[in-house]
Structures are given as structure tokens and as C-alpha cells.
Short mmCIF file of C-alpha atoms in Angstrom, two decimals:
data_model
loop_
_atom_site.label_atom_id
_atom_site.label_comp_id
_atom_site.label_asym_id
_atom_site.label_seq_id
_atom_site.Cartn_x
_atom_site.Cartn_y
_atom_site.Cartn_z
CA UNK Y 21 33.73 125.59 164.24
CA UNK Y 22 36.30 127.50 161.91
CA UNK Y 23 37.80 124.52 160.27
CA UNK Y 24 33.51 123.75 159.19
CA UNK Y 25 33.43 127.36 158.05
CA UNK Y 26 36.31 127.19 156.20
CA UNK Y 27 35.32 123.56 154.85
CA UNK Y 28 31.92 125.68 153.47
CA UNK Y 29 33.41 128.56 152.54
CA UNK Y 30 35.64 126.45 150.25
CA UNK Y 31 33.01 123.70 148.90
CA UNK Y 32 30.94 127.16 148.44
CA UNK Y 33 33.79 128.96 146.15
CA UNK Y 34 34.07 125.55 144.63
CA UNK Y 35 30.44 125.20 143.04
CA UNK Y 36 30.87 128.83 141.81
CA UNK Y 37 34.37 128.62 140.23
CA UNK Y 38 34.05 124.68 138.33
CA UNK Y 39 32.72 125.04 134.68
CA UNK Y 40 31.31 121.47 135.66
CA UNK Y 41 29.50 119.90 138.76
CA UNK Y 42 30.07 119.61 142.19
CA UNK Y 43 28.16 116.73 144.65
CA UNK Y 44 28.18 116.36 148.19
CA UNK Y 45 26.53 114.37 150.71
CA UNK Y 46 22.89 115.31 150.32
CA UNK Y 47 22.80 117.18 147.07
CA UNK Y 48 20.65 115.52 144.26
CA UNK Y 49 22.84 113.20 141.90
CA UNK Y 50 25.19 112.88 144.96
CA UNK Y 51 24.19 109.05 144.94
CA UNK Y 52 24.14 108.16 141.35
CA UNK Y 53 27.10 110.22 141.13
CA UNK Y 54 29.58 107.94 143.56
CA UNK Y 55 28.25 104.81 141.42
CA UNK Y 56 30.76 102.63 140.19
CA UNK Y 57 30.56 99.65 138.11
CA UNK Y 58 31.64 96.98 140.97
CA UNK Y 59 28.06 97.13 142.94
CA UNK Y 60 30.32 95.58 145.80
CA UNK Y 61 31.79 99.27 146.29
CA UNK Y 62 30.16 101.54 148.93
CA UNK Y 63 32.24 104.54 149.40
CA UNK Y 64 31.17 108.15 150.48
CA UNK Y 65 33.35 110.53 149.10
CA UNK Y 66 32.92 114.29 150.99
CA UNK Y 67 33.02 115.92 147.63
CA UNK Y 68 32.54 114.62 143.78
CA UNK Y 69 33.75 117.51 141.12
CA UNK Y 70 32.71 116.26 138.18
CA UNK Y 71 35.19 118.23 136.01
CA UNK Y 72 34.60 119.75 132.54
CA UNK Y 73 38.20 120.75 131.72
CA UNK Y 74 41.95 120.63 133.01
CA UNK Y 75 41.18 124.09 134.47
CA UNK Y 76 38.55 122.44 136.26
CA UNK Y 77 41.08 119.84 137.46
CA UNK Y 78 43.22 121.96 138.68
CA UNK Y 79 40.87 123.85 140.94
CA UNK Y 80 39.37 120.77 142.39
CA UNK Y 81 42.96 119.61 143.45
CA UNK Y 82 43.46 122.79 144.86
CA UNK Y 83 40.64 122.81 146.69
CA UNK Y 84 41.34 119.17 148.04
CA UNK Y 85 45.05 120.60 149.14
CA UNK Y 86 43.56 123.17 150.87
CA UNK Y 87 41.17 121.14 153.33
CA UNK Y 88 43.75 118.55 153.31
CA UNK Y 89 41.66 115.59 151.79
CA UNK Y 90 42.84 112.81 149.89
CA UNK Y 91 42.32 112.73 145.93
CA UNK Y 92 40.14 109.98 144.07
CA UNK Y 93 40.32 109.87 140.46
CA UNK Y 94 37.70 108.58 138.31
CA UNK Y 95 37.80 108.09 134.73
CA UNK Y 96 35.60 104.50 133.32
CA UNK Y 97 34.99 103.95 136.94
CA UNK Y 98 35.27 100.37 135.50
CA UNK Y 99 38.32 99.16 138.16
CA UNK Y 100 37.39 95.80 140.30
CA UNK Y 101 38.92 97.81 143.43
CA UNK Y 102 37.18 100.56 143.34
CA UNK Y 103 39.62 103.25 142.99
CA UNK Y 104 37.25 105.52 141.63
CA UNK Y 105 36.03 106.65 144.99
CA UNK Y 106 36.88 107.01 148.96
CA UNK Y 107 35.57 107.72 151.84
CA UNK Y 108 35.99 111.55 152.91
CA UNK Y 109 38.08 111.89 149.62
CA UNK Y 110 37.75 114.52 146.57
CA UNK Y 111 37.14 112.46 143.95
CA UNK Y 112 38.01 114.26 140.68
CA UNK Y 113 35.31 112.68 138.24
CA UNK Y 114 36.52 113.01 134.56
CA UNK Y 115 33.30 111.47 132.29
CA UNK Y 116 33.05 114.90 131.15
CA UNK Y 117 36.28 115.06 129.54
CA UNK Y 118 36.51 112.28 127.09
CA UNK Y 119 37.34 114.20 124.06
CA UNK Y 120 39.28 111.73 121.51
CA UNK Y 121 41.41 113.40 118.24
CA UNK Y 122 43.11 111.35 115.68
CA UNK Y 123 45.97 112.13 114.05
CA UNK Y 124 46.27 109.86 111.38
CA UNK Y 125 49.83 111.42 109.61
CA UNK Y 126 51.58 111.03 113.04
CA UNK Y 127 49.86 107.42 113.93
CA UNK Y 128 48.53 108.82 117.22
CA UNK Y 129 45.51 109.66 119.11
CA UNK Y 130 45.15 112.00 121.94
CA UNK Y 131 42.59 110.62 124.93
CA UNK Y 132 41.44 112.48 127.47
CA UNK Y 133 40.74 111.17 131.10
CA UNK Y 134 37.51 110.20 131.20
CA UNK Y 135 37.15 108.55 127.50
CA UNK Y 136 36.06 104.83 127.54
CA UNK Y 137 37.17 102.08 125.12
CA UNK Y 138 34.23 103.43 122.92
CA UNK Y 139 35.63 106.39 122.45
CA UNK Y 140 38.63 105.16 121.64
CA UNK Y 141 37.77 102.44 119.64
CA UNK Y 142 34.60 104.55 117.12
CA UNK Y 143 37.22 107.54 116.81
CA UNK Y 144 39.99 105.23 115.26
CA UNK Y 145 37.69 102.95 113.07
CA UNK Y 146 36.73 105.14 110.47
CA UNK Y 147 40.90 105.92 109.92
CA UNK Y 148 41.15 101.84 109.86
CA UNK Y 149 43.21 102.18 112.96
CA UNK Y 150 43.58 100.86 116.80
CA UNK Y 151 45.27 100.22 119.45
CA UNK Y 152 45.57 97.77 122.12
CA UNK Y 153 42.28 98.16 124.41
CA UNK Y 154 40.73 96.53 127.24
CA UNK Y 155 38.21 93.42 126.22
CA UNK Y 156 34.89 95.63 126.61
CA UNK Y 157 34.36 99.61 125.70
CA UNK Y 158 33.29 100.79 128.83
CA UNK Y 159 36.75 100.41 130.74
CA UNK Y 160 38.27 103.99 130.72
CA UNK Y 161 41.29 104.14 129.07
CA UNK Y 162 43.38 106.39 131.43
CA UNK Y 163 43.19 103.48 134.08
CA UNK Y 164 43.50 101.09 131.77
CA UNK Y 165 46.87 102.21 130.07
CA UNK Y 166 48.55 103.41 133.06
CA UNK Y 167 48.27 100.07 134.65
CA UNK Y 168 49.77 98.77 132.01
CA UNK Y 169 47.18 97.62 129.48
CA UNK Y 170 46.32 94.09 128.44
CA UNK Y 171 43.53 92.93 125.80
CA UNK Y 172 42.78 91.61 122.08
CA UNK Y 173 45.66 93.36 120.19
CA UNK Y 174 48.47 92.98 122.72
CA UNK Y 175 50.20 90.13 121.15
CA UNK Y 176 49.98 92.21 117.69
CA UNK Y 177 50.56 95.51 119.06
CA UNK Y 178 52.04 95.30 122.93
CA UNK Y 179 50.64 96.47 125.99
CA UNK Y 180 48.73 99.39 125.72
CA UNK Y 181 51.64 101.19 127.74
CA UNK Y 182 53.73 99.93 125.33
CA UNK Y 183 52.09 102.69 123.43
CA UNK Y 184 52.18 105.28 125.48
CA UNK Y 185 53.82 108.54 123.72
CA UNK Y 186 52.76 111.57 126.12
CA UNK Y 187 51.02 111.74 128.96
CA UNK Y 188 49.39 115.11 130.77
CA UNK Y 189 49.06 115.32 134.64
CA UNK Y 190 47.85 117.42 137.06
CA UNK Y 191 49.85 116.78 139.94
CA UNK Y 192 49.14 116.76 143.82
CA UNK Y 193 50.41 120.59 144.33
CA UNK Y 194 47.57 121.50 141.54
CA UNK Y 195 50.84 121.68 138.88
CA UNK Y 196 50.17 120.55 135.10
CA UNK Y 197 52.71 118.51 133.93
CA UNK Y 198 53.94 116.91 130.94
CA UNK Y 199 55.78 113.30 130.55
CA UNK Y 200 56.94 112.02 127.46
CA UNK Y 201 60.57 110.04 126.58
CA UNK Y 202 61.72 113.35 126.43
CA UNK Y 203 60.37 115.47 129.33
CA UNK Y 204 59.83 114.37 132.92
CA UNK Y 205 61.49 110.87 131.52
CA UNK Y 206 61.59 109.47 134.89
CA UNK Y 207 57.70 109.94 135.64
CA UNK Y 208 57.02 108.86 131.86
CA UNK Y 209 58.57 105.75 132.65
CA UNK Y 210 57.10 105.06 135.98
CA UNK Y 211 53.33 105.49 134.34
CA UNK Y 212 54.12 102.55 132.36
CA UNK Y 213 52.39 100.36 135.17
CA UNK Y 214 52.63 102.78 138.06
CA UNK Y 215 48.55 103.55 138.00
CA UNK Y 216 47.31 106.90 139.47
CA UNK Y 217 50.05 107.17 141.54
CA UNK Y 218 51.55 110.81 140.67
CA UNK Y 219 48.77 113.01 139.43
CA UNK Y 220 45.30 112.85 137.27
CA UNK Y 221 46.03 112.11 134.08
CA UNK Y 222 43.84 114.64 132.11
CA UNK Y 223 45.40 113.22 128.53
CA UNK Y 224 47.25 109.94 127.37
CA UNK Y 225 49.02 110.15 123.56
CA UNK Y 226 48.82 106.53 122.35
CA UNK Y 227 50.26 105.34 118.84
CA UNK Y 228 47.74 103.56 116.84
CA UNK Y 229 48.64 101.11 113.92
CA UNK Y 230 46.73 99.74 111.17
CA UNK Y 231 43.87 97.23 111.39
CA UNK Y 232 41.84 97.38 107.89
CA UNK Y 233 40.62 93.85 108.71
CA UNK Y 234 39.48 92.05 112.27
CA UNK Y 235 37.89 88.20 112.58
CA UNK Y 236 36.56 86.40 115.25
CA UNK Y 237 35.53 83.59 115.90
CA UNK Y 238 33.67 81.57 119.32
CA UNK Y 239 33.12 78.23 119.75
CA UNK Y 240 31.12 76.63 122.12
CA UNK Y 241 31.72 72.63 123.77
CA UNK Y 242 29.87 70.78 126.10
CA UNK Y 243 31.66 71.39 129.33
CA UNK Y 244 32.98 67.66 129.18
CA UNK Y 245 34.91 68.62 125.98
CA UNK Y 246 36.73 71.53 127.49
CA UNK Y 247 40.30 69.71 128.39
CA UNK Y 248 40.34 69.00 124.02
CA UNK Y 249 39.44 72.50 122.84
CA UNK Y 250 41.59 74.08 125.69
CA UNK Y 251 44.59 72.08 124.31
CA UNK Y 252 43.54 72.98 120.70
CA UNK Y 253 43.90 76.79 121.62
CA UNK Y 254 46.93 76.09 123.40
CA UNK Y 255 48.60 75.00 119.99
CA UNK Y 256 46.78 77.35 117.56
CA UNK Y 257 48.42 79.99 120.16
CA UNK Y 258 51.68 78.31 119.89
CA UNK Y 259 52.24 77.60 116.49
CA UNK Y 260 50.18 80.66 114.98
CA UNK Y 261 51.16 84.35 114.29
CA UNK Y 262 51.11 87.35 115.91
CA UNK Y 263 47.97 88.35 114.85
CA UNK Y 264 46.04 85.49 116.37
CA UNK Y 265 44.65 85.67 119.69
CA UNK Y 266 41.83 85.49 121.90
CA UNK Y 267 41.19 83.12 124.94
CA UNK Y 268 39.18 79.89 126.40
CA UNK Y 269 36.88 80.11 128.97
CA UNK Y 270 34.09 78.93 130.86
CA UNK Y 271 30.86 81.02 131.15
CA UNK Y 272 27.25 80.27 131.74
CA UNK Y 273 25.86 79.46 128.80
CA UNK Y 274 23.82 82.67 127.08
CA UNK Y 275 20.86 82.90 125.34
CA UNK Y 276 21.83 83.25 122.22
CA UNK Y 277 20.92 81.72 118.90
CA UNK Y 278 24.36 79.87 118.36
CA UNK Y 279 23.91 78.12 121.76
CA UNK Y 280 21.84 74.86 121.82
CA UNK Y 281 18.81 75.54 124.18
CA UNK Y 282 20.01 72.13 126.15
CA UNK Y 283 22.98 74.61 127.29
CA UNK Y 284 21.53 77.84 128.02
CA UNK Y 285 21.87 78.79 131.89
CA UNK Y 286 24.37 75.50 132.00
CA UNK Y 287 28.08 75.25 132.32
CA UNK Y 288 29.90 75.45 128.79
CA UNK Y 289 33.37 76.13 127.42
CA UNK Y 290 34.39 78.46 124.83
CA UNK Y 291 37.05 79.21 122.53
CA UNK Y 292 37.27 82.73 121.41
CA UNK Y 293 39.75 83.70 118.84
CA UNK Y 294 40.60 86.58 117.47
CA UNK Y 295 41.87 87.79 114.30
CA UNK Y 296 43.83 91.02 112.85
CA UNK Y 297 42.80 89.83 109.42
CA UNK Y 298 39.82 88.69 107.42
CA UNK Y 299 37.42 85.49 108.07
CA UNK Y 300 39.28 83.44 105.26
CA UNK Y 301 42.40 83.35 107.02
CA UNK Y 302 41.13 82.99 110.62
CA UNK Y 303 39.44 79.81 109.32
CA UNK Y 304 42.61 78.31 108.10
CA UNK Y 305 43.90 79.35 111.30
CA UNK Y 306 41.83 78.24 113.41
CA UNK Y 307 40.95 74.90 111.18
CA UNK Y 308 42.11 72.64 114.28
CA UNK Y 309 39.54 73.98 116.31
CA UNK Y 310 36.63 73.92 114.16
CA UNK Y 311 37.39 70.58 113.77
CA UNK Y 312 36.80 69.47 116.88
CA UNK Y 313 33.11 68.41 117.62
CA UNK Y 314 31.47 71.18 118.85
CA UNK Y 315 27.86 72.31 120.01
CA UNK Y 316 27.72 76.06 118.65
CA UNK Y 317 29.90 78.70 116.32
CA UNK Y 318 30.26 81.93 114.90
CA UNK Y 319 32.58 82.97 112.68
CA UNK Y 320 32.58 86.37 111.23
CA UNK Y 321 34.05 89.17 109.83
CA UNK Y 322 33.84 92.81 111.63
CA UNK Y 323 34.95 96.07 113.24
CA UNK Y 324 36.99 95.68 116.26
CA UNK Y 325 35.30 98.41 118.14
CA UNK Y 326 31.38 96.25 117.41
CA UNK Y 327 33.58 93.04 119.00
CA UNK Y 328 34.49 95.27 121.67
CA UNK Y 329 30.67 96.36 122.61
CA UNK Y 330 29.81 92.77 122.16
CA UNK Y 331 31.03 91.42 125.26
CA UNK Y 332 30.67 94.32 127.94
CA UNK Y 333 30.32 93.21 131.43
CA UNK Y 334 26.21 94.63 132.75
CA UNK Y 335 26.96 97.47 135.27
CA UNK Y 336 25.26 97.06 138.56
CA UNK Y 337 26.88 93.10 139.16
CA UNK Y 338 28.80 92.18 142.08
CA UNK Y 339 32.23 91.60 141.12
CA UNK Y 340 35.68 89.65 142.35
CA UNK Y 341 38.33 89.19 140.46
CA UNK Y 342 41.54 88.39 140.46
CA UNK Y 343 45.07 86.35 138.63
CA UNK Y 344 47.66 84.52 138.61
CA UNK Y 345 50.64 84.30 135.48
CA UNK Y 346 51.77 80.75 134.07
CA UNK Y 347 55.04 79.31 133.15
CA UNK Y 348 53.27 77.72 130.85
CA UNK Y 349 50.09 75.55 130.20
CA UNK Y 350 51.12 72.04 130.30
CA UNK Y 351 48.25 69.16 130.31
CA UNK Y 352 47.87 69.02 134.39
CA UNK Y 353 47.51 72.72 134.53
CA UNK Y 354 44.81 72.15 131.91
CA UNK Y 355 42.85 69.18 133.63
CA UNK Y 356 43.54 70.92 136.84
CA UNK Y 357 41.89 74.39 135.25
CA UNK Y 358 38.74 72.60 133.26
CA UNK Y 359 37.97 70.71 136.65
CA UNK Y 360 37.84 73.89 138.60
CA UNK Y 361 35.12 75.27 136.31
CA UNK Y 362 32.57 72.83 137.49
CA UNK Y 363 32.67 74.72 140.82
CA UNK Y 364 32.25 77.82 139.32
CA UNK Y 365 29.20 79.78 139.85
CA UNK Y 366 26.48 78.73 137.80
CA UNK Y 367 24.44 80.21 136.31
CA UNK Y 368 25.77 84.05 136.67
CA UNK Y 369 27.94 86.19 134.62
CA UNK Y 370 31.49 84.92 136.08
CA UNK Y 371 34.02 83.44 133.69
CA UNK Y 372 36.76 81.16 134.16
CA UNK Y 373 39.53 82.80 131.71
CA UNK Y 374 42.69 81.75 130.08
CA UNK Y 375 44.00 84.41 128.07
CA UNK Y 376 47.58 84.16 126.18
CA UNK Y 377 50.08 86.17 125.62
CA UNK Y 378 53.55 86.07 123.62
CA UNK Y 379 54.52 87.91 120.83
CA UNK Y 380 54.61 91.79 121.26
CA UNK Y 381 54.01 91.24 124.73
CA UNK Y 382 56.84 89.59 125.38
CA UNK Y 383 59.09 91.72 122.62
CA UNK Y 384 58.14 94.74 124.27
CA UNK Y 385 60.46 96.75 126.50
CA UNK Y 386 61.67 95.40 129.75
CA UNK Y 387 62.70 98.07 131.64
CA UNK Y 388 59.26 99.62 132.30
CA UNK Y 389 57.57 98.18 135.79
CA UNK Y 390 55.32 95.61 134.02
CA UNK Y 391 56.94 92.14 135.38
CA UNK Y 392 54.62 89.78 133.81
CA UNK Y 393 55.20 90.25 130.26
CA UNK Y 394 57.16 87.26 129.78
CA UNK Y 395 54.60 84.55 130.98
CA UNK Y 396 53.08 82.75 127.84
CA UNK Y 397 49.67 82.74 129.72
CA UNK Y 398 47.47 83.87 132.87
CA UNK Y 399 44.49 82.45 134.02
CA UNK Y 400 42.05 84.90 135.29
CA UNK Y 401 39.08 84.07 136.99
CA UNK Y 402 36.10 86.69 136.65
CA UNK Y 403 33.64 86.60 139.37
CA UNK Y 404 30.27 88.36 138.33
CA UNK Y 405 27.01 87.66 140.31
CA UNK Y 406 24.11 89.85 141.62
CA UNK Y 407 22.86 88.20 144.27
CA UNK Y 408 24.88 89.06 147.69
CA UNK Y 409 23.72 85.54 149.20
CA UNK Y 410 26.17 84.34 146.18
CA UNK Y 411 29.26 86.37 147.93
CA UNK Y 412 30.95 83.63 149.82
CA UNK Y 413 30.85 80.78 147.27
CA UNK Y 414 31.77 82.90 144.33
CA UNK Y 415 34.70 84.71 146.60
CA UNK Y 416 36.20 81.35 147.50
CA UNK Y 417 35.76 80.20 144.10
CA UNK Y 418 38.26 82.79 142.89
CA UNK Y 419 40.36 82.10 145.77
CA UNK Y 420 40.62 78.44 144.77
CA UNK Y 421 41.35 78.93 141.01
CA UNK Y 422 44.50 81.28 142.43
CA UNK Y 423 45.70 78.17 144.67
CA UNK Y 424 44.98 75.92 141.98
CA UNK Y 425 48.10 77.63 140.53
CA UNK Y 426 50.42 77.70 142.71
CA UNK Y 427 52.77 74.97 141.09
CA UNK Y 428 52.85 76.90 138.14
CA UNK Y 429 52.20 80.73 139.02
CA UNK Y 430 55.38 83.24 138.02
CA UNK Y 431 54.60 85.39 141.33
CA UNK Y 432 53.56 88.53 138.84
CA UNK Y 433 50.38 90.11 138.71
CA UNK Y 434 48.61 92.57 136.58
CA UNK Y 435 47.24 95.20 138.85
CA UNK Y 436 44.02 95.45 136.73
CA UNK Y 437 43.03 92.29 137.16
CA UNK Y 438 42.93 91.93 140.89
CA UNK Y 439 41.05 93.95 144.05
CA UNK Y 440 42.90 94.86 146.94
CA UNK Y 441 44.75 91.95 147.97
CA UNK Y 442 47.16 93.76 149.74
CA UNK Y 443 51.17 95.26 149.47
CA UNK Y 444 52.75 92.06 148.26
CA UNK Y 445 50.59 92.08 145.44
CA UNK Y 446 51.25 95.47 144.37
CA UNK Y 447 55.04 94.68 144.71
CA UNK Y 448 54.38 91.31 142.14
CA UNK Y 449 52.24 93.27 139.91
CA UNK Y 450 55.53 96.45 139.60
CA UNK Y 451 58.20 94.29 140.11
CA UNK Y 452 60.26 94.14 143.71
CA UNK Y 453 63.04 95.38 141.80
CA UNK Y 454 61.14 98.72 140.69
CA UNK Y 455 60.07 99.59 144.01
CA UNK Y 456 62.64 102.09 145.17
CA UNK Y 457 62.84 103.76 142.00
CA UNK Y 458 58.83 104.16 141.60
CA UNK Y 459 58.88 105.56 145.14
CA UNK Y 460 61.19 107.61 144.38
CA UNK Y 461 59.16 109.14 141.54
CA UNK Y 462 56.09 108.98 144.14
CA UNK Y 463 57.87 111.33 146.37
CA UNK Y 464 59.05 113.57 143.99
CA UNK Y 465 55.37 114.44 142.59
CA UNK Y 466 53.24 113.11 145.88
CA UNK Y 467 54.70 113.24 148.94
CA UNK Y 468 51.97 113.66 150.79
CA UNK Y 469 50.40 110.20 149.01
CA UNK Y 470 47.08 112.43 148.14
CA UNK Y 471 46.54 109.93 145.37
CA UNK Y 472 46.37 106.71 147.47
CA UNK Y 473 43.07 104.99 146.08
CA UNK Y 474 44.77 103.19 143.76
CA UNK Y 475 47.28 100.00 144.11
CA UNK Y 476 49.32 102.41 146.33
CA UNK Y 477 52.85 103.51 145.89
CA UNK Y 478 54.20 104.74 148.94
CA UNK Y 479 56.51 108.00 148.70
CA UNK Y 480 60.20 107.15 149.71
#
């Protein structure tokens, strides 16, 4: 009876002392508010603090320290796992803190933790800057960056840790905390893939670079054409600069005006390629491709952050994901991948992905824990449905694409990608060989593991 006192005395002091909004189980918004994007994700959390400031932050760790719960962070809320919420947990909701300022003279932009993409994205656009982002605006960035960081700049620009300059924490003993190259070097380096491992990350410095111009362009083939146009990336990638990127991948048709109505709701494969430069160039570029007989294009000129809004995945789906890295994409692994789409589940929003990488990726540092960046591609198969019926055949669909590349997977992983699939995975997506020293760092500012929804580093 006096540890539920205390429990309401606390949750009590709580709702008077947050400048922002507290749920539990029963109040009104408590549902809406433990939401996430995957619709596959049930969790009751005992308390949701939807925070309006650092200050705020720091209370709401307190107050999980003091009734000895375990800390969920949530920033996009975006992650395939999850880690957004858990059961009995504190989550510490940031979507009220997503305050973005440019600083165009020092070629950085400070984030806070609960900014999305679109934040990011609108508040560098009118400077004619970016960064690398993730492939749709509604992933938070604060996730996004400390695990690591992959999407449409990275061959251009690195890994969005790459371009990490500062990062401010609240740690598990309610602490703020700075980490930069220069102070708290150690934990600086081990966000650089580490996740939400050691504290909430109320603010991320990234450096942005300039991007006056951006060009895409998507093709869409008849499904039986896909082993060709796959190939034709595969060279465009191999032979062209920096700037080019993109990926090919099977989707369900859409309704658009650019698809033939004889392929709407079917199976079809696209090539999307991406540009840092104008629609001129990219058609040079990508001449090869539009070459190739084809049943639908568009090719156009405009503002990375509209490309980014383009493509978001519909909140509310079902959602299983997951990768593997390549060695490289020779022709089996192509007929092997193509053939694999025709199992895919049709129609719904899942995608069958190739994305490359290369360039900056690969130039970037290697001492952070980010093991794959030296694998010239990774297939990544997107599971997106909203029927549950569909959860078994689109599950084992994603499970078969991962088998299917087995002779040529590099063992790493990028956490984002993938669900829980268990400790061995979140070894392959840090590196075996970072281990001790990231759980090192884990004990140092979590002992106690209080931030443990996440790909989990356990404290030494």
C-alpha cells in the first residue's frame, strides 16, 4: 500500500511540475498517445510525459529513477521495433521539442529530439543546404542519426553520424550532458551507432553542406524486365559519381499518372535515382537507363525536402522489416533477388529494396561502431500490409529474402533497418569488436540499463 501511495504521490507531483503533458492508463489521449507508426506495436507504458523542454526531461527521468521504472524514449516514433514505448516503462515523449536553428556561417544545424526529417529538411532548404536524412520526413532524426544514419545523400555526404558535431543528453541519473570530439569523447564516439543507449538525446549538432540543385528520376518496368534495369543501376552506380544515387525496387504498382493502368495494384520494378545536381545532368547520367524499354517515367527537377515527403510510408500499416549487406551484386544475386519479388506481397505497400552505397560511405571514418560501411550494397526488404490475416506470408517473405542472401551477406547489419531479431544482431549491426568498449561506455552513464528499449547495450 505505501509503494501505490508513493507511486501517486509521485505521478501526482509529476502532472503539476512538467511544463508539458503527462498520460497514464485511463487518462484521455492516453491511447492515441502510446501510438506508434508500426500498428504491429502494442505496448502499455505506466506513464507517457510528453515533454516541452530539457527541464521537462530531466524531471520525468527523475521521476522514473525514483519509482524505479525503465525509460522509453520517443522522438519520430517511426522505428520498426518499437522502441518508442514499453510496457510499465516512462516513456519520455519528445514531439514537443522539435525546434530546428540553422547556422549557415558555421555549416551546422542544431535538432532537437523530437524533430522529424521535415523539420530538418524545410529549415535547411531555404539556406540551399542538407544533410544526409532518412528516405521519408516523418522518421525522427534523433533515432535516426544515432543509429547511424543511412539515406539519399549518404554516398555524397556520409552517414548521417558521420555528421554528427555535438550531441546533448540527459542521462539515466537525471544529469545533462554534453558529447562532442572534444568533451565526453568516449560517449561522442559510442553515439555514432550506439542508439539510445546512454541517455535522451534532447539535441543533435549536424553539419550541413550545400545542395543548390537535387534531380530525380523513377522508372517503372514490367516486372519481367527487372533483372535488365537492376543491372543497368548496378553500373550507373558503379561507374557514376558521388552524387548519384538512389535504389531499385519492387513495389505494387501505384495509382499514379506515370503508371500504365495495366500495372496499377500489379507487381512492377523501379529504378529510382537520385541526383545532387540539376535534371540535365541526371539525364546524361542516367542515359543507360532511360534507354532501356520501359512502361512509365518521371524525371524532374526539385527540392530535396518535396522528394522526401513524396515517398512517406502511411502511418497505421503493419510493418516487418529487416537486411542483410552484400559483397557485391553479381548477376546470380540479381536473378536470385528479381525472382524473390514475385513472392512478395501483392498488392500492399511492401517493397523489395536494393539500395547502394560507396563513396562517402565507405570514405567515412572507421573507427566509429558502424561495421557495414564498406559493403557496396544491401538489400532490404520492406514489409508493409494492413491486413493482420497478411502477417504470416508477408513475415516469411522477409525471412526468405534474408536467406536468399546468405552466399553473399557480409554478417553486418544496420540496426534501423531490422526489428528485434535478437543479441547477435545487435553485435553485427556495432561490430563484435566494439562490444566491450560500448559497454563500457553503457556502464559508465547506465548502469542500471534504464534505457533498454532500444537494440540493447548491456552495461559491462
Amino acid at each position: 500500500m505505501a509503494v501505490r501511495s508513493k507511486a501517486h504521490a509521485a505521478l501526482a507531483a509529476l502532472r503539476e511540475d512538467l511544463a508539458g503533458e503527462v498520460f497514464a492508463p485511463g487518462d484521455r489521449g492516453y491511447d492515441e498517445a502510446r501510438t506508434v507508426f508500426n500498428a504491429m506495436i502494442d505496448r502499455h507504458p505506466a506513464v507517457i510525459a510528453r515533454c516541452a523542454d530539457t527541464a521537462d526531461v530531466v524531471r520525468a527521468v527523475r521521476f522514473a529513477r525514483d519509482l524505479d521504472l525503465p525509460v522509453a524514449v520517443r522522438g519520430g516514433g517511426h522505428g520498426v521495433a518499437g522502441t518508442a514505448l514499453g510496457d510499465g516503462a516512462v516513456v519520455v515523449d519528445l514531439r514537443r521539442m522539435r525546434g530546428v536553428t540553422v547556422d549557415p556561417a558555421a555549416e551546422a544545424v542544431r535538432v532537437e529530439g523530437g524533430a522529424t526529417m521535415s523539420d530538418l529538411d524545410r529549415a535547411t532548404q531555404p539556406y540551399g543546404l542538407a544533410t544526409t536524412g532518412g528516405r521519408v520526413s516523418t522518421t525522427g532524426v534523433g533515432g535516426f542519426v544515432l543509429g547511424g544514419g543511412t539515406g539519399w545523400l549518404d554516398r555524397l555526404f556520409g552517414l548521417a553520424a558521420d555528421n554528427l558535431l555535438g550531441a546533448e543528453l540527459v542521462t539515466a541519473d537525471a544529469r545533462r550532458v554534453r558529447a562532442s570530439a572534444d568533451e565526453n569523447p568516449e560517449l561522442f564516439w559510442a553515439l555514432h551507432g550506439g542508439g539510445g543507449n546512454f541517455g535522451v538525446a534532447t539535441a543533435l549538432t549536424l553539419a550541413v553542406h550545400e545542395l543548390p540543385e537535387f534531380s530525380v528520376a523513377l522508372l517503372i518496368y514490367p516486372p519481367e524486365s527487372g533483372p535488365e534495369a537492376v543491372r543497368a543501376f548496378r553500373e550507373l552506380i558503379g561507374s557514376g559519381p558521388d552524387e548519384i544515387g538512389g535504389a531499385a525496387l519492387y513495389i505494387t504498382g501505384p495509382p499514379e499518372e506515370f503508371v500504365p493502368e495495366d500495372l496499377v495494384g500489379r507487381l512492377v520494378c523501379g529504378v529510382l535515382v537520385t541526383y545532387a545536381g540539376g535534371e540535365e545532368g541526371l539525364r546524361r547520367l542516367a542515359g543507360p537507363l532511360l534507354a532501356l524499354p520501359h512502361a512509365g517515367e518521371v524525371v524532374a527537377t526539385l527540392p530535396y525536402a518535396d522528394l522526401q515527403c513524396m515517398i512517406d510510408d502511411p502511418p497505421g500499416m503493419r510493418n516487418y522489416w529487416s537486411a542483410e549487406y552484400l559483397t557485391g551484386l553479381p548477376d546470380a544475386w540479381v536473378d536470385r533477388y528479381c525472382a524473390r519479388a514475385e513472392s512478395m506481397p501483392v498488392p500492399t505497400g511492401t517493397q523489395h529494396v536494393l539500395f547502394p552505397q560507396g563513396g562517402a560511405v565507405a570514405a567515412g571514418p572507421h573507427d566509429y561502431p558502424l561495421p557495414y560501411r564498406d559493403a557496396p550494397w544491401v538489400v532490404h526488404p520492406f514489409g508493409v500490409w494492413e491486413d493482420p490475416a497478411d502477417d504470416e506470408r508477408a513475415v516469411a517473405w522477409v525471412r526468405d529474402v534474408r536467406a536468399d542472401a546468405r552466399p553473399w551477406r557480409t554478417g553486418d547489419v544496420y540496426l534501423n533497418f531490422i526489428g528485434d531479431e535478437g543479441s547477435e544482431r545487435v553485435s553485427a549491426g556495432l561490430g563484435a569488436g566494439n562490444m566491450l568498449r560500448l559497454e563500457k561506455v553503457k556502464r559508465a552513464y547506465d548502469p542500471d540499463n534504464v534505457f533498454r528499449f532500444n537494440h540493447n547495450i548491456r552495461p559491462l
